Short mmCIF file of C-alpha atoms in Angstrom, two decimals:
data_model
loop_
_atom_site.label_atom_id
_atom_site.label_comp_id
_atom_site.label_asym_id
_atom_site.label_seq_id
_atom_site.Cartn_x
_atom_site.Cartn_y
_atom_site.Cartn_z
CA MET A 1 0.00 0.00 0.00
CA PRO A 2 1.26 3.53 -0.78
CA VAL A 3 2.41 5.49 2.25
CA ARG A 4 0.60 8.77 2.78
CA ALA A 5 2.81 11.52 4.17
CA ASP A 6 1.99 12.80 7.64
CA LEU A 7 1.39 16.50 7.02
CA SER A 8 0.40 17.36 10.59
CA GLU A 9 3.81 18.82 11.42
CA ASN A 10 5.03 19.65 7.93
CA ARG A 11 6.50 23.15 7.92
CA PRO A 12 7.48 25.31 4.95
CA VAL A 13 11.06 24.92 3.78
CA VAL A 14 12.39 28.45 3.59
CA LEU A 15 15.11 29.58 1.19
CA GLY A 16 14.79 33.33 1.43
CA THR A 17 11.21 34.50 1.90
CA SER A 18 8.80 34.73 4.81
CA PRO A 19 6.15 32.46 3.33
CA ASP A 20 2.53 32.56 4.36
CA PRO A 21 1.50 28.89 4.37
CA ASP A 22 -2.16 29.90 4.02
CA ALA A 23 -1.34 31.54 0.68
CA TRP A 24 0.36 28.43 -0.71
CA PRO A 25 -1.26 25.52 -2.47
CA SER A 26 -1.82 22.72 0.01
CA VAL A 27 0.95 20.13 0.02
CA PRO A 28 -0.38 16.82 -1.34
CA GLY A 29 -0.04 13.80 0.92
CA SER A 30 0.56 11.27 -1.85
CA VAL A 31 1.38 10.99 -5.55
CA ASP A 32 -2.30 10.34 -6.28
CA GLU A 33 -3.23 13.58 -4.53
CA ALA A 34 -0.39 15.41 -6.27
CA LEU A 35 -1.61 14.46 -9.74
CA ALA A 36 -5.16 15.44 -8.80
CA HIS A 37 -4.29 18.76 -7.12
CA VAL A 38 -1.43 20.17 -9.19
CA ARG A 39 -3.80 20.99 -12.04
CA THR A 40 -5.57 23.47 -9.72
CA TRP A 41 -2.43 25.27 -8.58
CA PRO A 42 -1.84 28.92 -9.59
CA THR A 43 -0.61 29.36 -13.15
CA ASP A 44 2.06 31.87 -12.10
CA LEU A 45 4.26 29.24 -10.43
CA LEU A 46 6.93 29.76 -13.08
CA PRO A 47 10.68 30.32 -12.72
CA GLY A 48 12.07 33.63 -13.92
CA ASN A 49 8.86 35.52 -13.16
CA GLY A 50 10.18 37.31 -10.09
CA ALA A 51 9.05 34.67 -7.60
CA THR A 52 11.46 31.82 -8.25
CA THR A 53 12.33 31.56 -4.56
CA ARG A 54 8.65 31.01 -3.72
CA LEU A 55 8.35 28.31 -6.38
CA TRP A 56 11.43 26.45 -5.15
CA GLU A 57 10.30 26.75 -1.55
CA LEU A 58 7.03 25.09 -2.52
CA LEU A 59 8.85 22.25 -4.30
CA ALA A 60 11.21 21.81 -1.34
CA THR A 61 8.29 21.82 1.10
CA CYS A 62 6.57 19.08 -0.91
CA ALA A 63 9.77 17.03 -0.90
CA ALA A 64 10.28 17.47 2.84
CA ALA A 65 6.89 15.82 3.33
CA ASP A 66 7.22 13.19 0.57
CA VAL A 67 10.01 13.14 -2.01
CA ALA A 68 7.80 11.29 -4.49
CA VAL A 69 5.18 14.04 -4.36
CA ALA A 70 7.77 16.62 -5.41
CA ARG A 71 8.99 14.23 -8.11
CA ALA A 72 5.43 14.05 -9.45
CA VAL A 73 4.61 17.77 -9.50
CA GLU A 74 7.97 19.19 -10.64
CA PRO A 75 7.76 17.95 -14.28
CA HIS A 76 4.20 19.24 -14.64
CA LEU A 77 5.25 22.71 -13.49
CA ASP A 78 8.33 22.49 -15.72
CA ALA A 79 6.15 21.67 -18.73
CA LEU A 80 3.90 24.67 -18.06
CA ALA A 81 7.00 26.87 -17.83
CA ILE A 82 8.37 25.49 -21.11
CA LEU A 83 5.07 26.12 -22.90
CA SER A 84 5.00 29.68 -21.53
CA GLN A 85 8.56 30.28 -22.71
CA ALA A 86 7.85 28.79 -26.15
CA GLY A 87 4.84 30.99 -26.85
CA THR A 88 3.03 30.17 -30.09
CA PRO A 89 4.11 26.72 -31.34
CA ASP A 90 6.11 26.48 -34.55
CA ASP A 91 3.40 24.10 -35.77
CA GLU A 92 0.12 25.58 -36.96
CA ARG A 93 -1.79 22.81 -35.23
CA PRO A 94 -3.13 23.41 -31.72
CA LEU A 95 -1.48 21.93 -28.68
CA PRO A 96 -3.18 18.98 -27.06
CA THR A 97 -4.99 19.84 -23.88
CA ALA A 98 -4.23 18.03 -20.66
CA ALA A 99 -4.70 18.32 -16.95
CA THR A 100 -1.24 16.93 -16.21
CA TRP A 101 1.99 17.07 -18.19
CA GLY A 102 5.33 15.28 -18.29
CA VAL A 103 8.64 16.23 -19.90
CA TYR A 104 10.57 13.45 -21.63
CA ALA A 105 13.94 14.52 -22.99
CA ALA A 106 16.27 11.70 -21.92
CA GLU A 107 18.38 9.81 -24.44
CA MET A 108 19.71 6.27 -24.17
CA THR A 109 21.98 4.22 -26.40
CA GLY A 110 19.93 1.78 -28.45
CA THR A 111 16.70 3.79 -28.35
CA ARG A 112 15.54 6.50 -30.71
CA LEU A 113 12.38 8.51 -31.23
CA GLU A 114 11.83 9.88 -34.73
CA ALA A 115 9.55 12.70 -35.85
CA SER A 116 8.43 12.78 -39.46
CA ARG A 117 5.86 14.51 -41.61
CA ALA A 118 2.74 12.61 -42.64
CA PRO A 119 1.22 13.14 -46.12
CA ASP A 120 -1.28 15.62 -44.66
CA GLY A 121 1.56 17.72 -43.26
CA SER A 122 1.08 16.73 -39.64
CA TRP A 123 3.87 15.38 -37.46
CA ARG A 124 4.05 11.76 -36.35
CA LEU A 125 6.25 10.19 -33.68
CA ASP A 126 7.69 6.69 -34.00
CA GLY A 127 10.14 4.87 -31.77
CA THR A 128 11.08 4.53 -28.13
CA LYS A 129 11.67 7.19 -25.50
CA PRO A 130 13.44 6.07 -22.30
CA TRP A 131 12.88 7.24 -18.72
CA CYS A 132 9.28 8.37 -19.12
CA SER A 133 8.02 8.90 -15.58
CA LEU A 134 4.31 8.33 -14.90
CA ALA A 135 3.61 8.05 -18.62
CA ASP A 136 0.65 5.76 -17.97
CA ARG A 137 -0.97 8.32 -15.67
CA LEU A 138 -0.38 11.70 -17.29
CA GLY A 139 -2.46 13.40 -19.95
CA CYS A 140 0.20 14.83 -22.28
CA ALA A 141 3.95 15.20 -22.52
CA LEU A 142 6.58 17.39 -24.07
CA VAL A 143 8.93 15.03 -25.89
CA THR A 144 12.20 15.57 -27.73
CA ALA A 145 12.56 13.60 -30.96
CA ARG A 146 14.99 13.37 -33.86
CA VAL A 147 13.75 15.04 -37.02
CA GLY A 148 14.09 13.78 -40.57
CA GLY A 149 16.31 10.82 -39.77
CA GLY A 150 19.20 13.02 -38.65
CA ASP A 151 20.53 14.23 -35.32
CA GLU A 152 18.56 17.48 -35.14
CA ARG A 153 16.03 17.41 -32.33
CA GLY A 154 12.69 19.12 -32.03
CA LEU A 155 10.36 19.54 -29.07
CA PHE A 156 6.90 18.06 -29.58
CA ALA A 157 3.69 17.86 -27.58
CA ALA A 158 1.89 14.52 -27.64
CA ASP A 159 -1.35 13.21 -26.17
CA LEU A 160 -0.40 10.19 -24.07
CA SER A 161 -3.89 8.71 -24.47
CA ALA A 162 -3.60 8.62 -28.26
CA PRO A 163 -3.65 5.29 -30.11
CA GLY A 164 -0.12 4.01 -30.62
CA VAL A 165 1.19 5.12 -27.20
CA VAL A 166 2.26 2.28 -24.91
CA ALA A 167 3.84 3.03 -21.52
CA SER A 168 5.77 0.20 -19.91
CA ARG A 169 6.55 -0.37 -16.24
CA GLN A 170 8.63 -3.40 -17.13
CA GLY A 171 11.93 -3.47 -15.29
CA TRP A 172 11.01 -0.81 -12.72
CA VAL A 173 12.14 -2.62 -9.58
CA SER A 174 13.31 0.46 -7.70
CA ARG A 175 12.82 0.57 -3.93
CA GLY A 176 12.97 4.36 -4.07
CA LEU A 177 10.35 6.37 -5.96
CA ARG A 178 8.31 3.21 -6.43
CA GLU A 179 5.23 5.34 -7.16
CA ILE A 180 7.07 7.05 -10.04
CA PRO A 181 7.65 4.25 -12.57
CA SER A 182 9.98 5.57 -15.26
CA GLY A 183 10.02 2.97 -17.97
CA PRO A 184 10.23 3.31 -21.76
CA LEU A 185 7.46 4.82 -23.84
CA GLU A 186 6.69 3.21 -27.19
CA LEU A 187 5.13 5.45 -29.83
CA ARG A 188 3.83 4.22 -33.18
CA ASP A 189 2.48 6.77 -35.66
CA VAL A 190 1.41 9.08 -32.83
CA PRO A 191 0.20 12.58 -33.82
CA ALA A 192 2.21 15.41 -32.31
CA THR A 193 2.47 19.18 -32.36
CA LEU A 194 5.85 20.77 -33.02
CA VAL A 195 6.42 23.18 -30.15
CA ARG A 196 9.86 24.39 -31.19
CA SER A 197 12.37 23.15 -33.72
CA GLY A 198 16.14 22.90 -33.59
CA SER A 199 18.08 23.28 -30.36
CA TRP A 200 15.63 25.68 -28.72
CA TYR A 201 14.80 23.29 -25.88
CA LEU A 202 18.44 23.08 -24.74
CA ASP A 203 19.46 26.64 -25.60
CA ARG A 204 16.65 28.53 -23.84
CA PRO A 205 17.36 30.17 -20.47
CA GLY A 206 14.63 28.06 -18.89
CA PHE A 207 16.66 24.91 -19.41
CA TRP A 208 19.17 25.81 -16.73
CA TRP A 209 16.45 27.37 -14.59
CA GLY A 210 14.58 24.07 -14.52
CA ALA A 211 17.73 22.10 -13.77
CA ILE A 212 18.15 24.03 -10.53
CA GLY A 213 14.46 23.62 -9.68
CA VAL A 214 15.03 19.86 -9.51
CA ALA A 215 17.83 20.51 -7.01
CA ALA A 216 15.35 22.41 -4.84
CA CYS A 217 13.36 19.18 -4.62
CA TRP A 218 16.50 17.28 -3.56
CA TYR A 219 17.15 19.90 -0.90
CA GLY A 220 13.66 19.48 0.49
CA GLY A 221 14.18 15.74 0.73
CA ALA A 222 17.37 16.30 2.71
CA VAL A 223 15.50 18.65 5.05
CA GLY A 224 12.94 15.92 5.70
CA VAL A 225 15.72 13.50 6.67
CA ALA A 226 17.45 16.14 8.79
CA ARG A 227 14.28 16.91 10.73
CA ARG A 228 14.10 13.29 11.85
CA VAL A 229 17.68 13.48 13.17
CA LEU A 230 16.95 16.71 15.03
CA GLN A 231 13.83 15.19 16.57
CA HIS A 232 15.89 12.25 17.81
CA ALA A 233 18.70 14.44 19.16
CA ARG A 234 16.29 16.57 21.18
CA THR A 235 15.07 13.52 23.08
CA ARG A 236 18.50 12.15 24.00
CA GLY A 237 19.93 14.81 26.26
CA ASP A 238 23.45 16.09 25.74
CA ASP A 239 24.80 13.36 23.49
CA PRO A 240 28.01 14.73 21.92
CA LEU A 241 27.90 12.39 18.93
CA LEU A 242 24.35 13.38 18.08
CA ALA A 243 25.30 17.04 18.50
CA MET A 244 28.19 16.49 16.09
CA HIS A 245 25.89 14.96 13.47
CA VAL A 246 23.33 17.75 13.85
CA GLY A 247 26.09 20.33 13.46
CA ALA A 248 27.41 18.65 10.32
CA ILE A 249 23.91 18.44 8.86
CA ASP A 250 23.23 22.10 9.64
CA GLU A 251 26.46 23.11 7.93
CA ARG A 252 25.65 21.19 4.76
CA LEU A 253 22.04 22.38 4.60
CA ALA A 254 23.17 25.98 5.05
CA SER A 255 25.54 25.63 2.10
CA ALA A 256 22.83 24.21 -0.13
CA ARG A 257 20.25 26.75 1.03
CA THR A 258 22.61 29.66 0.33
CA SER A 259 23.39 28.30 -3.14
CA LEU A 260 19.71 27.87 -4.01
CA ALA A 261 18.75 31.32 -2.71
CA ALA A 262 21.47 33.00 -4.77
CA ALA A 263 20.50 30.93 -7.81
CA ALA A 264 16.86 31.98 -7.47
CA ARG A 265 17.92 35.62 -7.62
CA ALA A 266 20.04 34.86 -10.70
CA VAL A 267 17.09 33.13 -12.39
CA ASP A 268 14.81 36.10 -11.76
CA ALA A 269 17.47 38.46 -13.12
CA SER A 270 17.78 36.27 -16.21
CA GLY A 271 13.99 36.25 -16.56
CA ALA A 272 13.90 40.05 -16.43
CA ARG A 273 16.46 40.24 -19.25
CA THR A 274 14.75 37.66 -21.45
CA ASP A 275 11.03 38.44 -21.05
CA HIS A 276 10.59 35.53 -18.64
CA GLY A 277 12.58 33.19 -20.85
CA ARG A 278 10.85 34.01 -24.14
CA ARG A 279 13.97 35.64 -25.59
CA SER A 280 17.38 34.02 -25.88
CA GLU A 281 20.45 35.02 -23.90
CA ASP A 282 23.79 35.96 -25.36
CA GLU A 283 26.41 33.22 -25.31
CA ASP A 284 28.25 34.56 -22.25
CA ALA A 285 25.05 34.74 -20.19
CA ARG A 286 23.96 31.31 -21.37
CA GLU A 287 27.27 29.75 -20.40
CA ALA A 288 27.26 31.49 -17.02
CA GLY A 289 23.79 30.10 -16.37
CA ARG A 290 24.85 26.60 -17.31
CA VAL A 291 27.85 26.77 -14.98
CA LEU A 292 25.61 28.02 -12.18
CA ALA A 293 23.19 25.13 -12.69
CA LYS A 294 25.98 22.55 -12.69
CA ARG A 295 27.49 24.08 -9.55
CA VAL A 296 24.25 24.33 -7.57
CA ARG A 297 23.18 20.82 -8.50
CA ALA A 298 26.57 19.51 -7.38
CA VAL A 299 26.39 21.38 -4.07
CA VAL A 300 22.86 20.18 -3.33
CA ALA A 301 23.50 16.58 -4.40
CA ARG A 302 26.58 16.39 -2.18
CA THR A 303 24.59 17.92 0.66
CA CYS A 304 21.98 15.20 0.27
CA GLU A 305 24.62 12.47 0.29
CA ASP A 306 26.25 13.94 3.40
CA VAL A 307 22.92 14.33 5.20
CA LEU A 308 21.94 10.76 4.37
CA ARG A 309 25.26 9.49 5.71
CA SER A 310 25.10 11.58 8.89
CA ALA A 311 21.51 10.52 9.49
CA ALA A 312 22.40 6.85 9.10
CA HIS A 313 25.21 7.22 11.63
CA ALA A 314 23.09 9.24 14.04
CA LEU A 315 19.94 7.11 13.95
CA GLY A 316 21.30 3.64 13.30
CA PRO A 317 19.16 0.93 11.70
CA GLY A 318 15.99 1.55 13.70
CA PRO A 319 14.15 4.14 11.57
CA LEU A 320 15.40 2.53 8.34
CA THR A 321 13.84 -0.79 9.32
CA GLN A 322 10.88 0.19 11.51
CA GLU A 323 9.57 3.54 10.22
CA GLU A 324 7.84 3.20 6.86
CA ALA A 325 7.77 6.90 6.03
CA TYR A 326 11.42 7.50 6.98
CA ALA A 327 12.69 4.43 5.14
CA LYS A 328 10.73 5.53 2.08
CA ARG A 329 12.10 9.07 2.28
CA VAL A 330 15.68 7.81 2.37
CA ALA A 331 15.17 5.40 -0.53
CA ASP A 332 13.32 8.02 -2.60
CA LEU A 333 16.03 10.62 -2.10
CA GLN A 334 18.82 8.17 -2.92
CA VAL A 335 17.22 7.46 -6.29
CA TYR A 336 16.23 11.04 -7.07
CA ILE A 337 19.67 12.58 -6.57
CA ARG A 338 21.13 10.19 -9.09
CA GLN A 339 19.80 12.57 -11.71
CA GLN A 340 23.03 14.31 -10.79
CA HIS A 341 25.70 12.11 -12.32
CA ALA A 342 28.30 12.47 -9.57
CA GLU A 343 31.87 12.47 -10.89
CA ARG A 344 30.75 12.76 -14.51
CA ASP A 345 28.95 16.00 -13.71
CA ASP A 346 31.97 17.18 -11.71
CA VAL A 347 34.05 16.71 -14.87
CA SER A 348 31.47 18.69 -16.85
CA LEU A 349 31.48 21.48 -14.27
CA GLY A 350 35.27 21.61 -14.15
CA ARG A 351 35.57 21.86 -17.92
CA ALA A 352 32.95 24.60 -18.02
CA VAL A 353 34.75 26.61 -15.32
CA ILE A 354 38.09 26.25 -17.13
CA ALA A 355 36.48 27.60 -20.30
CA LEU A 356 35.05 30.69 -18.58
CA PRO A 357 36.73 34.00 -19.37
CA GLY A 358 38.64 35.62 -16.53
CA GLN A 359 38.96 34.36 -12.98
CA PRO A 360 35.88 32.54 -11.64
CA TRP A 361 36.83 32.95 -7.93
#
């Protein structure tokens, strides 16, 4: 049975505002509730609109209660942001309408999704797209596909209920994020709307904005773990080892929180320069944004790893084996942060920093 998060003591995760919880959307207690409620959330929950901190605080607060809930709502909000940034689609055909959206842009060796023109001029999708989370439960998705048999990619919108769409849960044996099956999506002659052609999806400012938004979810998951350690420490008197672990956790969370807060300000500044992401950035600004995203994701992912390790040492095996919600939170976070590719992403960050003009520090 799915575990419903206990929201009785869930508090907002603050990055830099003084949030009024009564003004926020209510935090869903499960993935089912998340998919039902997110469609009713305010439409201005977009990065780069001057309230990025508020958006990331909401995502982090969801993750502090249930990491899987944040994992469910983040792609939907990202899709709405992408559609806002894209404006009028390149295609003359209307976008499909949906209550819930996904974003599927992953690539995997041995799989390929092709977009081609049908005789009537419409676009059709054929092939396999990997890592398609909740594809059997969402209404529509933004999908990247290769165009014309080459390597150029376009961004398409597809109705996931259309004939020819088959979502598979086969092989999803994960203990973390079990409610978020992310198997392959098979598409056969599926109608699609071209949202934007070429490299727009990767080149837009919103690409690096969204990458940091995911890190805000990771941070919230780490806060949820840390709160359990603090609760334990406050019941054990003056235990120096527990105090040490709490201090280490506080240090790491402060580093991640500071990085996210500064990044939110940078995203809003970028949004002001680019009409909320509808205009492109110059190459220097784009590269600076990419470096920032790589750096913040690395800081937050390492924070999560350190918090998980400190929590395991502080709490021992008890909560991991006897507390369903805590064990789930740990497993969910361990899987989610692997969207940051550890040493490979450190290499990417290092190369990007080396290529920057001037002195970065």
